[in-house]
Coordinates of C-alpha atoms in Angstrom, one line a residue:
M13 CA 162.9 228.1 -49.9
L14 CA 160.1 225.0 -51.7
L15 CA 158.1 224.0 -49.2
V16 CA 156.5 220.8 -49.6
G17 CA 153.6 219.1 -48.4
T18 CA 153.7 215.4 -48.3
M19 CA 151.5 212.4 -47.0
K20 CA 153.5 212.2 -44.2
G21 CA 154.2 215.7 -43.1
G22 CA 155.7 218.4 -44.4
F23 CA 159.3 219.7 -45.5
I24 CA 161.3 222.7 -46.4
L25 CA 164.3 222.9 -48.5
D26 CA 166.8 225.7 -48.1
G27 CA 168.5 226.8 -51.1
D28 CA 171.2 229.3 -52.3
A29 CA 171.3 232.3 -54.5
S30 CA 172.6 229.9 -57.1
R31 CA 169.5 227.6 -56.5
K32 CA 172.7 224.9 -57.3
K33 CA 172.6 223.4 -53.6
W34 CA 169.9 222.7 -51.2
K35 CA 169.3 221.3 -48.1
L36 CA 166.6 219.8 -46.7
R37 CA 164.4 220.1 -43.4
G38 CA 161.6 218.1 -41.9
P39 CA 159.1 216.3 -41.7
F40 CA 157.2 218.5 -39.6
F41 CA 153.8 217.9 -38.2
D42 CA 154.2 214.2 -36.9
G43 CA 154.1 213.0 -40.4
Y44 CA 150.3 213.8 -40.4
E45 CA 148.6 214.7 -44.3
T46 CA 149.5 217.9 -45.0
Y47 CA 148.0 218.9 -48.7
D48 CA 149.4 222.5 -48.9
M49 CA 151.9 224.8 -47.6
V50 CA 152.2 228.4 -48.4
G51 CA 154.5 231.9 -47.2
D52 CA 152.5 235.0 -47.3
P53 CA 155.3 238.2 -47.3
S54 CA 152.7 240.6 -47.0
A55 CA 153.5 241.0 -43.4
G56 CA 157.6 242.2 -44.3
K57 CA 158.3 238.9 -42.3
P58 CA 156.7 235.8 -43.7
V59 CA 154.3 233.8 -42.3
L60 CA 154.3 230.0 -43.1
Y61 CA 150.8 228.0 -43.2
A62 CA 150.1 224.9 -43.2
A63 CA 147.0 222.8 -44.2
V64 CA 147.1 219.6 -42.2
N65 CA 145.0 216.7 -42.1
T66 CA 145.4 215.0 -38.5
W67 CA 143.4 211.9 -37.5
T68 CA 142.9 213.7 -34.0
W69 CA 142.0 216.9 -34.4
G70 CA 140.2 216.8 -38.2
P71 CA 141.7 219.2 -40.6
V72 CA 144.0 222.2 -39.0
I73 CA 146.1 224.6 -39.7
Y74 CA 149.5 225.5 -38.5
K75 CA 151.7 228.3 -38.8
S76 CA 155.4 229.3 -38.0
T77 CA 156.7 233.2 -37.6
D78 CA 160.1 231.8 -38.2
L79 CA 160.6 231.0 -41.9
G80 CA 160.0 226.7 -40.5
K81 CA 162.0 226.4 -37.7
G82 CA 158.6 226.3 -35.3
W83 CA 155.3 225.5 -35.9
K84 CA 152.3 226.2 -33.9
R85 CA 148.8 225.4 -34.1
A86 CA 146.9 228.0 -35.0
K87 CA 144.0 229.2 -32.6
A88 CA 141.3 228.6 -35.2
S89 CA 141.2 226.5 -38.5
P90 CA 138.5 226.8 -40.9
R91 CA 135.3 225.3 -39.9
F92 CA 131.4 225.7 -41.0
S93 CA 128.8 227.0 -38.3
P94 CA 127.9 224.2 -35.9
K95 CA 124.4 225.3 -36.3
N96 CA 125.0 225.0 -40.3
K97 CA 120.9 223.0 -40.8
E98 CA 122.9 220.7 -44.1
G99 CA 125.0 219.3 -41.1
L100 CA 128.2 219.8 -43.0
A101 CA 131.7 219.4 -41.5
V102 CA 135.2 220.2 -42.9
K103 CA 137.1 216.6 -44.1
R104 CA 140.1 218.5 -45.8
T105 CA 141.6 221.9 -46.4
W106 CA 143.0 221.2 -49.5
N107 CA 144.4 224.8 -50.8
L108 CA 146.0 227.8 -48.3
Q109 CA 146.1 231.6 -50.7
P110 CA 147.6 234.4 -49.4
D111 CA 146.1 237.5 -51.4
G112 CA 148.9 240.0 -50.8
E113 CA 147.7 242.2 -48.9
G114 CA 147.5 240.5 -45.3
R115 CA 144.5 237.5 -46.0
V116 CA 144.8 234.1 -46.6
Y117 CA 141.8 232.1 -48.3
A118 CA 141.5 228.9 -47.6
G119 CA 139.9 225.9 -49.7
A120 CA 138.2 222.9 -47.6
E121 CA 136.5 220.0 -49.0
P122 CA 133.2 219.1 -48.8
A123 CA 133.3 222.6 -51.4
A124 CA 133.5 225.4 -49.1
L125 CA 135.6 228.9 -49.2
F126 CA 137.2 230.5 -45.9
A127 CA 139.4 233.6 -45.5
T128 CA 141.1 234.9 -42.2
D129 CA 142.2 238.0 -41.9
D130 CA 144.7 237.3 -38.4
E131 CA 146.6 234.7 -39.0
S132 CA 144.7 232.2 -38.3
S133 CA 143.4 233.5 -34.7
S134 CA 139.7 233.1 -36.3
W135 CA 138.0 232.5 -40.1
E136 CA 135.0 233.7 -41.6
G137 CA 132.8 231.6 -44.4
F138 CA 132.0 232.9 -47.8
E139 CA 128.2 231.4 -46.3
S140 CA 126.2 232.2 -50.5
L141 CA 129.1 230.0 -52.0
N142 CA 129.3 227.4 -49.2
Y143 CA 125.5 227.2 -48.8
H144 CA 124.9 227.7 -52.5
K145 CA 121.5 227.1 -53.4
T146 CA 122.1 224.5 -56.3
R147 CA 124.4 222.4 -53.9
K148 CA 122.3 220.1 -53.1
T149 CA 123.2 218.9 -57.2
W150 CA 127.3 219.2 -56.9
N151 CA 128.8 216.0 -57.1
P152 CA 132.5 215.5 -56.4
G153 CA 135.4 214.6 -58.5
A154 CA 137.6 211.2 -58.3
G155 CA 139.5 213.3 -54.9
G156 CA 136.5 214.1 -53.1
L157 CA 134.0 217.9 -53.5
C158 CA 136.9 219.8 -52.9
L159 CA 137.1 223.4 -53.7
H160 CA 140.9 223.5 -54.5
T161 CA 141.9 226.5 -56.2
I162 CA 141.3 230.1 -55.4
V163 CA 142.6 233.0 -57.9
V164 CA 142.6 236.6 -56.5
N165 CA 142.9 239.8 -58.5
P166 CA 145.4 242.2 -57.5
A167 CA 144.3 244.8 -59.6
N168 CA 140.7 244.3 -57.7
R169 CA 140.8 242.3 -55.0
K170 CA 136.7 241.9 -54.8
K171 CA 137.0 239.8 -58.1
I172 CA 137.5 236.0 -57.1
R173 CA 137.6 232.5 -58.9
V174 CA 137.6 229.5 -57.4
G175 CA 137.9 226.1 -58.6
I176 CA 135.6 222.8 -57.7
S177 CA 135.6 219.5 -58.2
S178 CA 133.6 218.4 -59.8
V179 CA 131.6 221.9 -60.1
G180 CA 133.8 223.8 -62.7
V181 CA 134.7 227.8 -61.8
L182 CA 132.5 230.2 -59.6
G183 CA 133.3 233.9 -59.5
S184 CA 132.2 237.0 -57.3
D185 CA 133.2 240.3 -58.4
D186 CA 131.9 242.1 -54.9
G187 CA 134.1 240.0 -52.5
G188 CA 132.7 236.4 -51.9
E189 CA 128.7 238.4 -51.6
R190 CA 127.1 236.6 -54.8
W191 CA 128.9 234.1 -56.7
R192 CA 127.6 232.6 -60.1
F193 CA 128.9 229.8 -62.4
M194 CA 131.7 230.6 -65.7
N195 CA 132.0 227.6 -67.3
K196 CA 131.7 229.0 -70.7
G197 CA 133.6 227.0 -73.6
I198 CA 134.6 224.2 -70.8
R199 CA 133.8 220.7 -71.4
A200 CA 132.7 218.0 -69.5
D201 CA 132.6 214.9 -71.4
F202 CA 131.5 212.4 -68.8
L203 CA 128.3 214.5 -68.3
P204 CA 125.5 213.5 -71.7
N205 CA 125.2 217.4 -72.2
K206 CA 129.1 218.3 -72.9
Y207 CA 128.6 221.6 -72.1
P208 CA 126.9 222.3 -68.7
E209 CA 126.0 225.6 -66.4
Y210 CA 128.2 223.5 -64.1
G211 CA 129.5 220.1 -63.0
Q212 CA 133.0 220.5 -65.0
C213 CA 136.0 218.6 -62.8
V214 CA 138.1 221.4 -63.4
H215 CA 141.8 220.5 -61.7
K216 CA 143.3 224.0 -61.4
M217 CA 144.2 227.6 -62.3
D218 CA 146.8 229.9 -63.1
F219 CA 147.8 233.8 -63.9
H220 CA 150.6 236.1 -64.2
P221 CA 150.2 238.6 -61.4
G222 CA 151.0 241.2 -63.9
R223 CA 148.3 240.3 -66.3
P224 CA 145.4 238.6 -64.0
E225 CA 142.4 238.5 -66.4
T226 CA 144.3 236.2 -68.5
L227 CA 143.7 232.6 -66.5
F228 CA 145.1 229.7 -67.7
L229 CA 142.9 226.6 -66.5
Q230 CA 143.6 222.4 -66.8
N231 CA 140.8 220.5 -67.1
H232 CA 139.5 216.8 -66.3
G233 CA 139.8 217.0 -70.2
G234 CA 141.4 219.3 -71.7
V235 CA 143.5 223.4 -71.4
Y236 CA 141.8 226.3 -71.7
I237 CA 142.7 230.1 -71.4
S238 CA 140.4 232.7 -70.6
K239 CA 141.3 236.7 -71.6
D240 CA 138.5 238.3 -69.5
F241 CA 138.9 236.3 -65.7
G242 CA 137.1 233.7 -66.6
E243 CA 134.2 234.3 -68.9
T244 CA 135.0 232.7 -71.5
W245 CA 137.3 229.7 -72.2
N246 CA 138.4 228.9 -75.1
E247 CA 141.1 225.5 -75.2
I248 CA 144.3 225.6 -76.9
G249 CA 145.3 221.7 -75.6
K250 CA 144.4 220.0 -78.6
R251 CA 147.9 219.5 -79.7
L252 CA 149.0 217.8 -76.5
P253 CA 150.3 214.1 -75.8
S254 CA 147.2 213.9 -73.5
D255 CA 145.1 217.1 -72.6
F256 CA 144.1 215.0 -68.9
G257 CA 146.5 216.4 -66.1
F258 CA 146.3 218.3 -62.8
P259 CA 148.3 221.2 -62.7
I260 CA 149.0 224.2 -64.7
S261 CA 151.7 227.0 -63.6
V262 CA 152.7 230.2 -65.5
H263 CA 156.1 231.8 -65.4
R264 CA 156.4 234.6 -63.3
G265 CA 158.4 236.6 -65.8
Q266 CA 156.5 236.0 -69.0
P267 CA 152.7 236.1 -68.5
G268 CA 152.2 234.1 -71.9
T269 CA 154.4 231.4 -71.0
A270 CA 152.7 228.0 -68.9
Y271 CA 153.3 224.5 -68.5
V272 CA 151.2 221.5 -67.9
F273 CA 152.2 218.1 -67.3
P274 CA 149.6 215.5 -69.1
L275 CA 148.5 212.0 -68.0
V276 CA 147.4 208.9 -69.5
G277 CA 143.4 209.8 -67.8
M278 CA 142.2 206.5 -66.9
G279 CA 146.2 205.4 -65.2
R280 CA 146.9 208.5 -64.1
F281 CA 150.5 208.3 -65.2
P282 CA 153.0 209.7 -68.2
P283 CA 152.1 209.4 -71.7
D284 CA 153.9 206.2 -73.5
G285 CA 155.6 205.9 -69.5
E286 CA 157.7 208.8 -70.5
F287 CA 157.6 211.5 -67.7
Q288 CA 157.0 215.1 -69.3
A289 CA 156.5 218.9 -69.4
W290 CA 155.2 220.7 -72.2
V291 CA 155.6 224.4 -72.5
T292 CA 153.2 226.8 -74.3
R293 CA 155.5 230.5 -74.7
D294 CA 153.0 231.8 -76.7
S295 CA 149.4 231.7 -74.6
G296 CA 148.7 228.1 -76.2
K297 CA 149.3 229.1 -79.7
S298 CA 151.7 226.1 -79.5
W299 CA 153.5 223.7 -77.1
T300 CA 156.7 222.1 -76.7
K301 CA 157.8 218.8 -75.3
S302 CA 160.0 219.0 -71.8
D303 CA 161.8 216.1 -71.1
R304 CA 165.6 216.7 -71.2
G305 CA 167.4 215.0 -67.6
L306 CA 163.5 213.3 -66.7
P307 CA 163.0 209.7 -66.1
K308 CA 161.7 206.9 -69.1
H309 CA 160.2 204.7 -67.9
A310 CA 157.7 206.6 -65.4
Y311 CA 154.8 205.6 -63.9
F312 CA 153.8 207.7 -61.2
G313 CA 151.5 211.1 -61.2
V314 CA 152.1 214.5 -60.5
L315 CA 149.0 215.8 -58.3
R316 CA 147.3 219.6 -58.8
E317 CA 149.7 221.6 -56.7
A318 CA 152.7 219.6 -57.1
V319 CA 154.0 222.0 -59.5
A320 CA 155.9 225.7 -58.0
V321 CA 157.4 228.2 -60.4
D322 CA 159.9 231.3 -59.1
G323 CA 160.2 235.1 -59.9
E324 CA 163.9 234.1 -60.9
E325 CA 165.5 234.9 -64.5
P326 CA 165.8 232.3 -66.0
G327 CA 162.5 230.8 -64.4
G328 CA 162.7 228.0 -61.9
V329 CA 160.2 225.7 -62.4
Y330 CA 159.4 222.4 -59.3
C331 CA 157.8 219.4 -59.8
G332 CA 156.9 216.7 -57.5
T333 CA 155.9 213.4 -57.7
T334 CA 153.5 210.8 -56.3
T335 CA 156.0 208.4 -55.5
G336 CA 158.5 211.2 -53.8
Q337 CA 160.7 212.9 -56.3
I338 CA 161.2 216.7 -56.8
Y339 CA 162.3 217.4 -60.2
F340 CA 163.9 221.0 -61.1
S341 CA 164.4 223.2 -64.2
R342 CA 166.4 226.6 -63.2
N343 CA 166.6 226.9 -67.3
D344 CA 162.8 227.8 -67.9
A345 CA 162.3 224.0 -68.1
K346 CA 164.5 223.5 -71.1
S347 CA 166.4 220.8 -69.2
W348 CA 165.7 218.8 -65.5
E349 CA 167.5 217.6 -62.7
K350 CA 166.7 215.8 -59.4
M351 CA 166.5 217.5 -56.8
V352 CA 166.0 215.0 -54.3
D353 CA 164.1 211.4 -53.9
N354 CA 161.9 209.1 -51.6
L355 CA 160.0 211.9 -50.1
P356 CA 156.5 210.4 -49.4
R357 CA 153.5 211.2 -52.3
I358 CA 153.8 215.3 -52.7
N359 CA 151.1 217.0 -52.4
S360 CA 152.1 220.4 -53.3
L361 CA 154.7 222.4 -53.9
S362 CA 155.3 226.6 -53.3
H363 CA 157.9 228.5 -53.7
L364 CA 158.8 231.9 -51.1
A365 CA 161.5 234.0 -52.1
V366 CA 163.7 235.2 -48.6

C-alpha cells in the first residue's frame, strides 16, 4: 500500500504481491492540503494517519482504522498551549512519525514537536524544544520554519533527532527533556560563518532500522553521513551533479544503500532537465546515476517527503513529483516506470506492508 499526500487531498495506491498492478483510491479529505500520510502497524491492525491543513479548522489530523476505507477527524491535533507567552500557533503539520511502539510524533510549523500515545485523542508538546532559549533567533527556510524530520532510535527510543529548516539538527538523549544542536560538519553556505552552531537548512534525514547510529542527510547544500547518530557529520555528495535536493531515503534491506534526487538549487529542477536518481551502495563512497525509464526534458521537482522505499527484495523505490507523477522501481533503482500520472502536486509518499 502506498499512501500519497498531495496539495488537493490524499490518495492510496493498493498493489498486488508482484507490485505490478496498482489501484488508485481517493481523493480524501475534501481536497485539502495533505502534507503527510503514514501507517502505524504497532497495534496489530494498522492505523493510518494524515496531516491535513484545512482552510476551515486549520491543521488537523485524520485517521483511519480500516486501511483508508473511512477517515475521521481525530479527537485532537497538535497545538501549542493557548497560554504560551510567545503567541505561537500551529500553522501546518509537516511530518508524522510512528515510533513502532504505539507513539506517533508530529513535526509542525513553526518549528515544534508533539507526540500522541492514544491514537490522536490527545497530543503533548515538547516544551524544552518548542520554547527553546534560542528560538527567537531561528529563521525560516523558503518553505517556512518547519520541523520536517523526526528520527527515533529503535535501539533506544529516548534518543531522538529532528531536522528544522533553517535551524539544523537538534537531538535529545532523554526522551525530549533536553535538546542540543547537532550540526558539527554541516555547511550553511548562505551564512557568513559556513559552519555555525545552528542555522543550517537541513532538508531530510533517514536511516536503516538495523543500523540506527548511521544517519544520512540531504542538506540545502551537501549530502552527509553520520556514524554516531548525529554527533558528527561527513560530506559524501561531492561527486553528485548537484549537492542540492530535498529527499534522501535508505534501502530497508541494505543499510549502506541510499537514494537522492539532485536538483538545481535556484530553479528546483533536475540537472540539465533530465530527471535522475543517484544511488550509493557503499555509504557514500561512490554514486551511480539511475535514469533508465525516467523522462528527459523534465523540469519538475521532488519534495522532501515524496520518496518512499519498501522492505521487499529486490527493493522498491517510489518517487512523486511536483507535477503529479509517481515513478517506481521494483529492482533497487536499476530501472523505473511510471505508476500514475495527473495527480496534484505530491507532498509525500509512504509505503505500508499489509
